[in-house]
XYZ file of C-alpha atoms in Angstrom:
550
model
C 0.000 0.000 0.000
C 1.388 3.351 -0.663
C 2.586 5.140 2.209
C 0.030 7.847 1.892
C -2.808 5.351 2.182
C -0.808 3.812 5.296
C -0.733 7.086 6.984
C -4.455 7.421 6.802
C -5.156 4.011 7.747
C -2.631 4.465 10.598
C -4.560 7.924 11.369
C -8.043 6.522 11.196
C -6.658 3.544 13.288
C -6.166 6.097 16.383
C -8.657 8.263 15.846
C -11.501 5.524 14.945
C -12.758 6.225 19.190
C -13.821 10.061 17.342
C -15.620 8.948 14.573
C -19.328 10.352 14.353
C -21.901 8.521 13.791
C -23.145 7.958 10.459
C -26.641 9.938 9.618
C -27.929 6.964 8.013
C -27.066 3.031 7.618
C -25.954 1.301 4.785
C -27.001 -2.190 3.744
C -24.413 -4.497 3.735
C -22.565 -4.494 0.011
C -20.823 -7.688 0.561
C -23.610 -9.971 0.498
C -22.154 -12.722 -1.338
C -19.809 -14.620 1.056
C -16.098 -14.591 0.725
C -15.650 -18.080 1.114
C -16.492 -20.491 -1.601
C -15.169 -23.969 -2.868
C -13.197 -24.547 -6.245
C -16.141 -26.247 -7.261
C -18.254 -23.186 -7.357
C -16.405 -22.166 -10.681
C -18.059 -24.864 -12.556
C -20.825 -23.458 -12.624
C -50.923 -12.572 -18.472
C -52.072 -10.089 -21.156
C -55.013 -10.282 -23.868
C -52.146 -9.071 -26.356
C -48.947 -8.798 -26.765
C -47.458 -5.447 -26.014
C -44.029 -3.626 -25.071
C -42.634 -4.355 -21.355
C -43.175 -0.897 -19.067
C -40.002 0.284 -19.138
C -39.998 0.829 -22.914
C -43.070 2.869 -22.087
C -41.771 5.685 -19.515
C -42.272 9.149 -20.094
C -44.790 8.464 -22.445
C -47.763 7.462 -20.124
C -50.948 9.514 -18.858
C -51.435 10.145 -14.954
C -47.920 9.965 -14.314
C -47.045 11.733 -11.102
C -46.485 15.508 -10.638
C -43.357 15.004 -8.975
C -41.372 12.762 -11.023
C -38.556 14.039 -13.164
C -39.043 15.773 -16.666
C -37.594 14.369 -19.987
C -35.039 17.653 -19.676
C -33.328 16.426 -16.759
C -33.406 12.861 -16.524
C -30.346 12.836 -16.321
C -27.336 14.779 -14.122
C -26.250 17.774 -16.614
C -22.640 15.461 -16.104
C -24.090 12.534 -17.892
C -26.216 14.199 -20.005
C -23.965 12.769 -23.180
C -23.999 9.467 -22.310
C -27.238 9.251 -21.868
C -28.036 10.607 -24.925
C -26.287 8.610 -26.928
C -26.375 5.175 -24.673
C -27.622 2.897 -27.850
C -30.872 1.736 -25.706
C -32.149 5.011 -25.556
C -31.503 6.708 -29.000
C -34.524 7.647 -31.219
C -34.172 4.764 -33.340
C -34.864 2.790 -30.285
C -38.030 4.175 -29.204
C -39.701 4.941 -31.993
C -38.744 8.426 -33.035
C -36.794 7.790 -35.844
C -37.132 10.789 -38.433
C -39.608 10.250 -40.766
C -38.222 8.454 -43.753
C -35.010 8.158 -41.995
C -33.568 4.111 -42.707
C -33.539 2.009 -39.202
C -30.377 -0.648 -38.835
C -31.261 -2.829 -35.859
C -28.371 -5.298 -35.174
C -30.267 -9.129 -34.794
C -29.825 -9.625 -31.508
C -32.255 -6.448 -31.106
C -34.252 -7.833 -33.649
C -34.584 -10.672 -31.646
C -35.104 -8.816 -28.501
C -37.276 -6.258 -29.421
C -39.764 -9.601 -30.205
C -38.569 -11.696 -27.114
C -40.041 -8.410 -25.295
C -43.479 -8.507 -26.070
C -45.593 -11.041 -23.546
C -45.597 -14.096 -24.693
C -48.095 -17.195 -23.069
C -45.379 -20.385 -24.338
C -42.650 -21.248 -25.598
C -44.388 -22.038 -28.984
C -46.120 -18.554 -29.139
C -42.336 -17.422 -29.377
C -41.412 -19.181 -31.812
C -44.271 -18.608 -34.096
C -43.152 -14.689 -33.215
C -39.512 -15.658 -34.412
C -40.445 -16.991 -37.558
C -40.021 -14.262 -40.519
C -38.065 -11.832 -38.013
C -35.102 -12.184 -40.828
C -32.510 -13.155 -38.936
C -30.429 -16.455 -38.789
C -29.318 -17.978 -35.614
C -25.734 -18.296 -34.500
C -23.659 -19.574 -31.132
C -23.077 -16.039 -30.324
C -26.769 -14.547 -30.684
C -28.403 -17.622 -28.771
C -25.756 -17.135 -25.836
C -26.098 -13.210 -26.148
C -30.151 -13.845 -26.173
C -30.228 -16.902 -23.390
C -28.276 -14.532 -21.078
C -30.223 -11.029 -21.552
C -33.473 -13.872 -20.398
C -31.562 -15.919 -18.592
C -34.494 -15.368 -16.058
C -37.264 -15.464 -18.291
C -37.814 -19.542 -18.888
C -40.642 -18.689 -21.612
C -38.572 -16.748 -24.122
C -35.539 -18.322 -24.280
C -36.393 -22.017 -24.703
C -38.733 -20.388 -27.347
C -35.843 -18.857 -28.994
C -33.413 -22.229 -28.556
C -36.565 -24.273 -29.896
C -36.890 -21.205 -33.331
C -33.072 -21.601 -33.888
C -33.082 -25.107 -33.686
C -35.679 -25.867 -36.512
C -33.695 -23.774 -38.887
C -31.382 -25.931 -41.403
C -27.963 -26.065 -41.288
C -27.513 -24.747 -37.373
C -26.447 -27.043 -34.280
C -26.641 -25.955 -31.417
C -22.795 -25.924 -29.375
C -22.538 -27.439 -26.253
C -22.239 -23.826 -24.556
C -25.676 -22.734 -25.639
C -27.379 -26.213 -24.427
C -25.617 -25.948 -21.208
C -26.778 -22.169 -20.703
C -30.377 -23.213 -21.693
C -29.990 -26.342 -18.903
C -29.258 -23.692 -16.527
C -32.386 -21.379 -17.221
C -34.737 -24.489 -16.891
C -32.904 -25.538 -14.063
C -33.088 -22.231 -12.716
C -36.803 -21.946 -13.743
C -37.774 -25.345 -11.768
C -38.895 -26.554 -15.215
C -37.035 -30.177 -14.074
C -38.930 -32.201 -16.447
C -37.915 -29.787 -19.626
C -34.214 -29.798 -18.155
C -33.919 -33.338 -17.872
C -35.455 -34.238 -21.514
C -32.836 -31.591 -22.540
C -29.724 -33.113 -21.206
C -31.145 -36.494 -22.692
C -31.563 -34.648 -25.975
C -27.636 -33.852 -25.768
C -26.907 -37.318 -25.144
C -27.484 -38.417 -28.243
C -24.677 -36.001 -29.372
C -21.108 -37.286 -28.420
C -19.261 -34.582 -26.166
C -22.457 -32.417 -25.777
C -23.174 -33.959 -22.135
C -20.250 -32.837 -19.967
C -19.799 -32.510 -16.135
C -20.332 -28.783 -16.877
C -23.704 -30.101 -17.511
C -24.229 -32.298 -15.185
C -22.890 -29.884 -12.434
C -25.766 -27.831 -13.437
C -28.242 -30.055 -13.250
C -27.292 -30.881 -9.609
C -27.185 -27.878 -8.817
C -30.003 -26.649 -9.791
C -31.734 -29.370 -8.240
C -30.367 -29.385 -4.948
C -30.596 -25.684 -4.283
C -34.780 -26.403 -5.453
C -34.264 -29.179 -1.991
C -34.663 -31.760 -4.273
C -32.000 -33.534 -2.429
C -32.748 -37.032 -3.417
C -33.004 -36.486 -7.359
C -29.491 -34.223 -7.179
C -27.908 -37.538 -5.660
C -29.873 -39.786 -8.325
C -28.432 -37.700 -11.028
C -24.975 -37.929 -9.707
C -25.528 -41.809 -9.796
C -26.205 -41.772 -13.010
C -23.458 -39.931 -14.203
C -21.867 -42.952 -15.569
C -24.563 -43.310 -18.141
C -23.796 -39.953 -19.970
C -19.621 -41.317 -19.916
C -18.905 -38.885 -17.231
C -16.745 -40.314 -14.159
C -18.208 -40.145 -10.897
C -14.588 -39.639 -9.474
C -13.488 -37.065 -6.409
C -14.495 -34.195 -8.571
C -17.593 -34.865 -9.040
C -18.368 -36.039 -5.538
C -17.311 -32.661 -4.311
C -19.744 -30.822 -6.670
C -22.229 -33.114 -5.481
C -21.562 -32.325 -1.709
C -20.667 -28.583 -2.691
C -24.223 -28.176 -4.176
C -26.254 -29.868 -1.138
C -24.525 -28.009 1.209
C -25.114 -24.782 -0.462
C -29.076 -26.131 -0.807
C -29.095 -26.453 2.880
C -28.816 -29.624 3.374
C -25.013 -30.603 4.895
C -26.576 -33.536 5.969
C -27.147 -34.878 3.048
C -24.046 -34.150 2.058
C -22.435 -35.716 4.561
C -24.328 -39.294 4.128
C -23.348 -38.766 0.596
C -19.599 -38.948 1.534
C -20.024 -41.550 3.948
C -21.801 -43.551 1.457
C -19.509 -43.071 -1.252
C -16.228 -42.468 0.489
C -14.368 -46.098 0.208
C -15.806 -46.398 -3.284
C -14.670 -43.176 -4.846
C -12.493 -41.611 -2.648
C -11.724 -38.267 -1.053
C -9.457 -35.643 -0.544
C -8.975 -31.997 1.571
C -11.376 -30.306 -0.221
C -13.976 -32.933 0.233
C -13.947 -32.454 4.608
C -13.569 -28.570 3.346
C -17.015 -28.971 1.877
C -18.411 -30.264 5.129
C -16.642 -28.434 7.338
C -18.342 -24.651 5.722
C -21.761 -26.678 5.656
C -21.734 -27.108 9.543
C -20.216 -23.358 9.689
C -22.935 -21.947 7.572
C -25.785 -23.553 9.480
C -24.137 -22.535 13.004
C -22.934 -26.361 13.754
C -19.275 -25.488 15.121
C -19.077 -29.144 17.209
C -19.659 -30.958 14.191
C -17.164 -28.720 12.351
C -14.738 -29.578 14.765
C -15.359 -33.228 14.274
C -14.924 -33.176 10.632
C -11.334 -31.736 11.634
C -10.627 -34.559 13.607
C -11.718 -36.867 11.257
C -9.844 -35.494 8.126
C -6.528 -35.735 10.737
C -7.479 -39.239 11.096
C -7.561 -39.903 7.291
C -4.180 -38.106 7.197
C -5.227 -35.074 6.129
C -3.996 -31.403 8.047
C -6.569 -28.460 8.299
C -5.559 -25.899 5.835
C -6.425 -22.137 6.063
C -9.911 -22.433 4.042
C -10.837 -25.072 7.086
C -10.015 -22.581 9.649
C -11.308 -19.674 8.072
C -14.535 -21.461 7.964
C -14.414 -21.279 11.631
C -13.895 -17.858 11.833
C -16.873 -16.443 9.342
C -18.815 -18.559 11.142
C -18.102 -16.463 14.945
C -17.583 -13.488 12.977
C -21.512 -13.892 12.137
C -22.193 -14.464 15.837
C -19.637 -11.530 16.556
C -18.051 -13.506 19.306
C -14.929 -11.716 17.821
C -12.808 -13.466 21.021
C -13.482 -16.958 19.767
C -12.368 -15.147 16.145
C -9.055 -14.247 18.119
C -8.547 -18.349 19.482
C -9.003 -19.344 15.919
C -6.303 -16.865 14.336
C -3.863 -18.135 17.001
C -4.714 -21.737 16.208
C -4.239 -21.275 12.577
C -0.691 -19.762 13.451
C 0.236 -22.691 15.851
C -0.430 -25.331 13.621
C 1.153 -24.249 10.432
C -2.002 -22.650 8.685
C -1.724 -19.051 9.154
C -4.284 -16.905 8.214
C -4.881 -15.702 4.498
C -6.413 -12.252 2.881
C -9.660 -13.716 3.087
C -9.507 -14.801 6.683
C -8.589 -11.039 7.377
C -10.979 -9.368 4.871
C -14.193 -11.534 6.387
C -12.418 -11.146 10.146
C -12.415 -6.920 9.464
C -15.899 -7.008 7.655
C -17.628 -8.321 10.367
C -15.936 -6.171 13.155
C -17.036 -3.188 10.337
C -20.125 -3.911 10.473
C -20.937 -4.525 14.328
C -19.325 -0.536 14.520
C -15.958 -1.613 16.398
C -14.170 0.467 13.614
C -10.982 1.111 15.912
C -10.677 -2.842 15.433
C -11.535 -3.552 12.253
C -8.764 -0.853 10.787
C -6.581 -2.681 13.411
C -6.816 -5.558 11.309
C -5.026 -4.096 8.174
C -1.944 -3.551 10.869
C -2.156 -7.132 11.463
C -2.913 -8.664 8.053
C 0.418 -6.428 7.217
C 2.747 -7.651 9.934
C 2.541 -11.087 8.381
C 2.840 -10.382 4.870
C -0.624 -10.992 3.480
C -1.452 -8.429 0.000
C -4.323 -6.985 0.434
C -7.218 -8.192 -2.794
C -10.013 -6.463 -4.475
C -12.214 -7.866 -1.178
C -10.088 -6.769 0.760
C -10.327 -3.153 -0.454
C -13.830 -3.294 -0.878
C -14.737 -4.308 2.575
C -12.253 -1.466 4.022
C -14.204 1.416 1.280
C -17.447 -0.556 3.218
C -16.334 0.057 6.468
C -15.364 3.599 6.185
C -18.384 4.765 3.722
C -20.511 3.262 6.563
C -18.557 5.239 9.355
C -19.216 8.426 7.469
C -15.662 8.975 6.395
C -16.644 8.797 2.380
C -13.352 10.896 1.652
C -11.369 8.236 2.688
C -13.178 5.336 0.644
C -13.112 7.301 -2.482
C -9.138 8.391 -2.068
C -8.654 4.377 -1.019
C -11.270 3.477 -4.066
C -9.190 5.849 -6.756
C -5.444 4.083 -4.798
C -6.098 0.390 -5.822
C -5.029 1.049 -9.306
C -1.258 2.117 -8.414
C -1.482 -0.766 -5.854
C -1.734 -2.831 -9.030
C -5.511 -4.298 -7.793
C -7.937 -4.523 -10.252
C -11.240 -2.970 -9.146
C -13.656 -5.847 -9.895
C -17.429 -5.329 -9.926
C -17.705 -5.935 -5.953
C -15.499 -3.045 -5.511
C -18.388 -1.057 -7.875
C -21.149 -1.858 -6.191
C -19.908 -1.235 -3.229
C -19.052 2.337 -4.123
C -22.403 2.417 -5.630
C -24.546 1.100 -3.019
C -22.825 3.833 -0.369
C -23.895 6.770 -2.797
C -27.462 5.390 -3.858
C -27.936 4.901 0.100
C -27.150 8.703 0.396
C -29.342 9.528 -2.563
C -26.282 10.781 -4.364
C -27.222 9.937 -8.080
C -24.380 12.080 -9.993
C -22.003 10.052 -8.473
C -23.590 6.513 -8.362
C -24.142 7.221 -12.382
C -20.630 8.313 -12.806
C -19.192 5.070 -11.169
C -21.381 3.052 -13.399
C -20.224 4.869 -16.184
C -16.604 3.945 -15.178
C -17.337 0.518 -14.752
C -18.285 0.637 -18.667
C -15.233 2.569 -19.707
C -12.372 0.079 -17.412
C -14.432 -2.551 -18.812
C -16.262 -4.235 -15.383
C -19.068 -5.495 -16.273
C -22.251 -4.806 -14.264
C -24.283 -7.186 -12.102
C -28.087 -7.611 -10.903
C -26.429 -6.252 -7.342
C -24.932 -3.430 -9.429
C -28.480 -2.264 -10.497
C -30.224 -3.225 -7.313
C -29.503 0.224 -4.825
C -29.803 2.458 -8.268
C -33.345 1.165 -8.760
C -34.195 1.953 -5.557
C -32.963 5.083 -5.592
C -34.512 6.653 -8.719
C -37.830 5.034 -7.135
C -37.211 6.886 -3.759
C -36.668 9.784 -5.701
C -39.467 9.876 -8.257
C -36.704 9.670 -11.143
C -38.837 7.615 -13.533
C -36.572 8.601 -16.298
C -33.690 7.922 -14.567
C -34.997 4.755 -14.193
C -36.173 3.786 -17.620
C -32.305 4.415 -18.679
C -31.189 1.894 -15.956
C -33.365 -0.856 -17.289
C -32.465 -0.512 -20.679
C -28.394 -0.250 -19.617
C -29.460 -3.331 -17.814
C -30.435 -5.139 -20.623
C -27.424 -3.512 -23.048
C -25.419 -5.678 -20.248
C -27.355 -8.727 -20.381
C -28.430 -8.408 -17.303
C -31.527 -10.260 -16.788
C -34.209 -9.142 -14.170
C -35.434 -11.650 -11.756
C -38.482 -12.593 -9.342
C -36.557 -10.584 -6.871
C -36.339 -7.163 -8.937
C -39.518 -7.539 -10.015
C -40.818 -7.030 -6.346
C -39.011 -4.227 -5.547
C -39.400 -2.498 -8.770
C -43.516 -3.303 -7.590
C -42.851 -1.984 -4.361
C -40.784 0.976 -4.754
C -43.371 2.734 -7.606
C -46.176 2.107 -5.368
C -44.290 3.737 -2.234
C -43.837 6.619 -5.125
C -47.455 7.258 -6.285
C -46.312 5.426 -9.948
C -49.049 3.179 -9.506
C -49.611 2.711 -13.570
C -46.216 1.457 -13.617
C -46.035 -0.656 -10.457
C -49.260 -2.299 -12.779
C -47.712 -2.621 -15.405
C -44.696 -4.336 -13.806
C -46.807 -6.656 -11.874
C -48.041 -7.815 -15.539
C -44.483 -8.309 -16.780
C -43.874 -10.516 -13.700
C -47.363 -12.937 -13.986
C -46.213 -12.799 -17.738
C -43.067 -14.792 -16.965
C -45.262 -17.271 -14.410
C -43.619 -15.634 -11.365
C -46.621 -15.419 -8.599
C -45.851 -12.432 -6.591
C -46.131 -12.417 -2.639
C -48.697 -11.829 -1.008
C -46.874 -8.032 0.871
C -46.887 -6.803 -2.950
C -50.412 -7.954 -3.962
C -51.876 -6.266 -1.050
C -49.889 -3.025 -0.963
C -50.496 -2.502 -4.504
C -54.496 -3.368 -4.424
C -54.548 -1.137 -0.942
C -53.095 1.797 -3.071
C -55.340 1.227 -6.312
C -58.107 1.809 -4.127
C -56.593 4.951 -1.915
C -56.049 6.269 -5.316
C -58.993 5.538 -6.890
C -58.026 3.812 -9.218
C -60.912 0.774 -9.123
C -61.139 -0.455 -12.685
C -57.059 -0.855 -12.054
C -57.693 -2.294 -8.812
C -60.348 -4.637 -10.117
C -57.638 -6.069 -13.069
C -54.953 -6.399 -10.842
C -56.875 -8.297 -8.371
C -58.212 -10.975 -11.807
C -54.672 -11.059 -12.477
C -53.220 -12.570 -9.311
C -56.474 -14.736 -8.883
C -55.631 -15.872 -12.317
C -51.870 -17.058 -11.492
C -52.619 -18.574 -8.124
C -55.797 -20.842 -9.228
């Protein structure tokens, strides 16, 4: 680290005690957990009619308040904006008259994938005639802008299919497996993978890792296991690998204990290794069971096998979480005792956690400590410490230690961004959560769902519905596919702002991709509808959630 950086560490370090408190709380950024296992890496309307966001800024009874087509955007980013290609006039509609329109195919595609469709065949008797011929790169372009959206993009892999001449690679099945998988559409999944079968090479355990663990994270424990049995079938080797993916993916679908009678039941057959008792050690961490941690330790020394730093750090996330931060301290000097010293990541989860429970003297401490024994600080690293101090108010700091990681020679990956991002949407400040998305574009880092998630909210807290309609197109420029989840909020948030046409309209898009929405948004958004008046609305709303839950 540079010694300017140091010396405000060092200075923050002693003067933590003074910090004031921040005026408002920040939801945790780091949401995905720091630890994972090498085996992670494999990994209705009458008529059909344009999605909302296409539609904003050119709907009646929009609110008062929201923002005006002059300033939807921050004077800053006025140019981007402008000429981002999602919201050109060609785009919407407002090509000059007689002016020639070049859509690229994968908008072609898009612009028809859009429009609410009831099955997979209605798409692809909406594909056929669109002019364009499928290839690898459009399907996998197209499967990921959908990837949550099980309707249109097995309609688009069934339209590309039937066309002469084009095979579908292994890639693009895989990525379809995936979006039934993800989908719960087993049945459709599984008659896929058989379909591949019949091609040599196309089943893979890329494939078959998918399957699992799509299945296992639906707690479909028992068929995950069968599949894995019948590995053997598709010429795939149910070796060590393999078991570990298997035990990887029912821990992670909360069931440890299935993974663990899975090991016992296959462990003189197959085999094991460290990263097999690493899988069951962070299943008994993430559900809180430290004793049978522990035993799995004792075991794996009994099989010959030493602890290594991902064992113990498992440990430590796991009292970090229960911020019994002395336990954290026993661990550390364990790991030191017996040859497994901590790591970057032990540090970076051990100074998160200390972060967020506000003992900010400490968790700075921890960079001291981390540095005495030679560990380089990461990109998670970094972006827990820019956490830490955006929470604590000191926003200076993050953004000098944000703009530092470059010289350090650390990439700053997309959990650095939306970190950065999150802190300034949380304090409403849109000029500069739309300027660090606009650097993400220009390093290249390519944006997330979590990316998107605190700038949705935002513009929706603050009545920016144009704002807003830019995000959602950038979103899908990025192939960034909404989900069940964004849905909700995107419900939610325009009912909280009086946009009750579009929190309608959004409600439609989400029945329209057989996502039943929870009961909290039906009834906030009916209870508004009839505040507001609006009955016949009300009325429609209240056919349309009758009609997905019958």
């Amino acid at each position: 680290m540079m010694p300017i950086i140091r010396l405000k560490l060092l200075k923050l370090i002693y003067r933590s005690a003074q910090l004031e408190s921040p005026t408002s709380r920040l939801s945790p950024c780091l949401s995905r957990s720091h630890l994972c296992t090498s085996t992670e890496l494999l990994e209705s309307s009458d008529s059909q009619r344009t999605p909302s966001w296409l539609d904003f800024g050119h709907y009646p009874g929009g609110s008062e308040n929201s923002d005006s087509g002059d300033d939807f955007s921050i004077p800053s980013l006025a140019e981007w904006a402008r000429t981002f290609p999602p919201l050109d006039r060609n785009r919407f509609g407002l090509r000059p008259e007689g002016a020639p329109e070049e859509i690229p195919d994968v908008e072609r595609i898009c612009r028809i994938l859009r429009n609410h469709h009831r099955s997979p065949d209605d798409v692809v008797g909406a594909l056929i005639g669109c002019g364009v011929s499928p290839s690898k790169s459009l399907l996998e372009q197209v499967l990921r802008r959908f990837s949550n959206d099980w309707i249109s993009t097995f309609g688009a892999f069934s339209w590309a299919k039937s066309h002469t001449g084009y095979v579908h690679s292994p890639e693009v099945c895989n990525l379809m497996v995936d979006i039934l998988g993800k989908s719960k559409r087993f049945p459709l999944m599984l008659k896929l993978v058989e379909e591949m079968s019949g091609t040599e090479g196309y089943v893979s355990l890329v494939t078959m890792s998918k399957v699992i663990r799509r299945l296992a994270k639906a707690r479909k424990y028992k068929c995950a296991i069968e599949a894995f049995k019948t590995m053997d079938h598709f010429g795939i080797d149910k070796d060590i690998k393999s078991l570990n993916i298997l035990m990887d993916a029912l821990v992670k679908g909360d069931s440890v204990e299935s993974a663990r009678e899975t090991f016992l039941a296959f462990k003189e057959e197959i085999g094991f290794n460290l990263e097999s008792f690493n899988v069951l050690i962070h299943g008994f961490c993430k559900c809180r069971k430290l004793e049978e941690a522990r035993t799995i330790m004792e075991e794996m020394k009994k099989d010959g096998l030493k602890p290594d730093a991902f064992s113990y750090t498992c440990l430590v996330e796991a009292y970090c979480h229960e911020k019994d931060f002395r336990s954290v301290e026993c661990v550390l000097a364990e790991m030191m005792e017996n040859g497994s010293p901590p790591n970057t990541v032990t540090y970076t989860i051990y100074m998160h956690a200390l972060g967020k429970a506000k003992q900010i003297k400490e968790a700075l401490g921890v960079y001291e400590k981390m540095k005495s024994r030679g560990c380089i600080p990461d990109s998670s690293f970094y972006s827990s410490l820019i956490y830490i101090l955006s929470k604590a108010g000191r926003t200076k700091y993050a953004q000098e230690i944000f703009e530092d990681m470059e010289a350090q020679g650390v990439t700053r990956d997309v959990l650095t961004y939306n970190t950065m991002i999150a802190a300034a949407c949380q304090r409403s400040q849109e000029d500069v959560a739309l300027t660090l998305l606009k650097k993400m574009e220009e390093e290249p880092c390519k944006p997330d769902l979590k990316t998107y998630a605190p700038l949705l909210k935002m513009c929706m807290r603050m009545k920016r519905m144009r704002v807003l309609r830019f995000l959602l197109s950038h979103m899908l420029q990025n192939d960034v596919s909404i989900d069940r989840a964004t849905y909700s909020s995107l419900v939610i948030g325009l009912c909280t702002s009086g946009e009750l046409d579009q929190a309608c309209r959004f409600l439609e898009d989400m029945v329209s991709k057989e996502w039943i929405p929870k009961d909290t948004v039906c009834k906030m958004l009916i209870k508004k509808l009839e505040r507001a008046g609006m009955l016949k609305e009300k009325e429609r709303t209240e056919k349309l959630i009758s009609s997905v839950r019958q």
